[in-house]
XYZ file of C-alpha atoms in Angstrom:
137
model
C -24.458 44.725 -12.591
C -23.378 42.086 -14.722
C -19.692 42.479 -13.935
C -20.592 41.890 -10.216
C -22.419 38.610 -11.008
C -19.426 37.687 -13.072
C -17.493 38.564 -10.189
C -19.686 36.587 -7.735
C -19.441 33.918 -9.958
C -15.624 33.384 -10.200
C -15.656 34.131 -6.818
C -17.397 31.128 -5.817
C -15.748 28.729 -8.191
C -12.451 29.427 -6.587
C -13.970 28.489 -3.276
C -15.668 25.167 -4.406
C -11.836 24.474 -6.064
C -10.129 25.663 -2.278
C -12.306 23.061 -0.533
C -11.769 20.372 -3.292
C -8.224 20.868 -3.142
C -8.369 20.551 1.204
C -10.751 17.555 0.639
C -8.226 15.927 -1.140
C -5.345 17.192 0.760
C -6.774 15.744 4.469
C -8.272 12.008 2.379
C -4.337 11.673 1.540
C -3.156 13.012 4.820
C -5.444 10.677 6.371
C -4.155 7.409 4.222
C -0.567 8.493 4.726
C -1.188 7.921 9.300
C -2.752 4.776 8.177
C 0.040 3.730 6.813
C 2.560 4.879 9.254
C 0.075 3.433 11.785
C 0.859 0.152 10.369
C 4.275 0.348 9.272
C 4.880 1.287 13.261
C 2.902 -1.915 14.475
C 5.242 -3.941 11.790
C 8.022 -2.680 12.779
C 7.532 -2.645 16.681
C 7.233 -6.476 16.049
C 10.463 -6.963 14.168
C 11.947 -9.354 12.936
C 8.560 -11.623 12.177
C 9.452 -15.285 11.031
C 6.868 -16.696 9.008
C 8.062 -19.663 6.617
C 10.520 -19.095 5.074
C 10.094 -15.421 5.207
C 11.819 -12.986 7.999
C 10.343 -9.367 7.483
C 13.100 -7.292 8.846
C 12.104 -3.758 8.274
C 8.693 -1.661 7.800
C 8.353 1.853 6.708
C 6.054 4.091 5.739
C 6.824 6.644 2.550
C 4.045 8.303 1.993
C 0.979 6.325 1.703
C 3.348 3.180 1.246
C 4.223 0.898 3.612
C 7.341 -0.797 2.733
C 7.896 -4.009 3.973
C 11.417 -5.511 3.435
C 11.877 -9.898 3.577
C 14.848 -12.168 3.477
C 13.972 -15.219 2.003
C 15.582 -18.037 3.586
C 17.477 -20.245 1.372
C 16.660 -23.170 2.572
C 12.614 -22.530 1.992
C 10.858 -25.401 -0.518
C 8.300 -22.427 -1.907
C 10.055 -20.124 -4.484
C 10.048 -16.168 -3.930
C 7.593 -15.699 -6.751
C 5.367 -18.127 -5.471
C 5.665 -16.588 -2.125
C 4.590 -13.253 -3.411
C 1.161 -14.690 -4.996
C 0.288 -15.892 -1.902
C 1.305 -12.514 -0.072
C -0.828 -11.103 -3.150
C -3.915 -13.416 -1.980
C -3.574 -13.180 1.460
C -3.816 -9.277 1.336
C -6.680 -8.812 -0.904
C -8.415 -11.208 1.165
C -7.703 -10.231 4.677
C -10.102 -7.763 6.088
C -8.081 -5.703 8.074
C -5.494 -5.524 5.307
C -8.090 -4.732 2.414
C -9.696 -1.947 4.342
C -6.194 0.153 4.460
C -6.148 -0.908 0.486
C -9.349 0.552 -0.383
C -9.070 3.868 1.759
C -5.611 4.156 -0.606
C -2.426 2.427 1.445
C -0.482 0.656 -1.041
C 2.463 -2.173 0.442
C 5.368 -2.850 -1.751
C 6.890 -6.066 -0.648
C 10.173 -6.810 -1.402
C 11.751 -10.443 -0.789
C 15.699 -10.246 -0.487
C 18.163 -13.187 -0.794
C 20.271 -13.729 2.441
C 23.065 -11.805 0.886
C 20.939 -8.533 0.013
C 19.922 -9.543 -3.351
C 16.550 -8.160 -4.587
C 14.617 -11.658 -5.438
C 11.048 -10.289 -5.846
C 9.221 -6.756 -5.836
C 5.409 -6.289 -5.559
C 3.176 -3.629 -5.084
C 0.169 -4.209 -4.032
C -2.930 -2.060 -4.095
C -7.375 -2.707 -4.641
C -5.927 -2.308 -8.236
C -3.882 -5.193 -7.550
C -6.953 -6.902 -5.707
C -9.422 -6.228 -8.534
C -7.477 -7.855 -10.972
C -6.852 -11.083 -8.702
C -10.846 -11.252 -8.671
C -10.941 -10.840 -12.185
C -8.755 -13.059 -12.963
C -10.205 -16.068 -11.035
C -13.838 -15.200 -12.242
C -12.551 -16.043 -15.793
């Protein structure tokens, strides 16, 4: 008798792990077509021209959408400057902040005209709840 409750009891902790494991499995399946959902809008659009800022290519890997800039030489605002703004503008954005908290993370990198990399960033809601920390203090 006891080995059957024993039994029973293994039994259903390796179904409560199965459907944690498939919970998990379809959240990150779900993040990952939100960000090739975007990354496909992006790059439907391409080339945007914003500033001194042309995104030439979006992409999803995974969860991450990778957007790809060339920075115009000629632009007055510096690269890193350009990222904290990018950094401000996406944790503050509804639309954009919604794909952050369900889990898409965007790594923005800024090129140089000739291919140089000028500036990485990543930005996730980690990234966002440090920016509100930061200007609390």
């Amino acid at each position: 008798m006891k080995d059957n409750f024993s039994k029973l009891v293994v039994s259903g902790l390796f179904i409560m792990t199965l459907a944690a494991c498939s919970a998990t499995a379809d959240k990150e399946r779900q993040v990952e077509a939100i960000a090739a959902h975007r990354a496909s809008i992006l790059s439907n659009n391409l080339p945007i021209e914003h500033g001194p800022l042309t995104i030439m290519q979006a992409k999803a890997k995974g969860s991450v959408v990778e957007l790809m800039m060339i920075y115009n030489s000629e632009g007055s605002i510096p690269p890193q400057q350009l990222i904290e703004k990018s950094v401000s503008y996406y944790c503050s954005n509804s639309e954009v902040k919604a794909n952050l908290v369900h889990g898409v993370i965007y790594n923005i990198k800024i090129r140089s005209e000739r291919g140089q990399l000028l500036v990485e960033q990543i930005i996730s809601i980690d990234t966002c709840t440090a920016l509100s920390e930061e200007t609390k203090e």
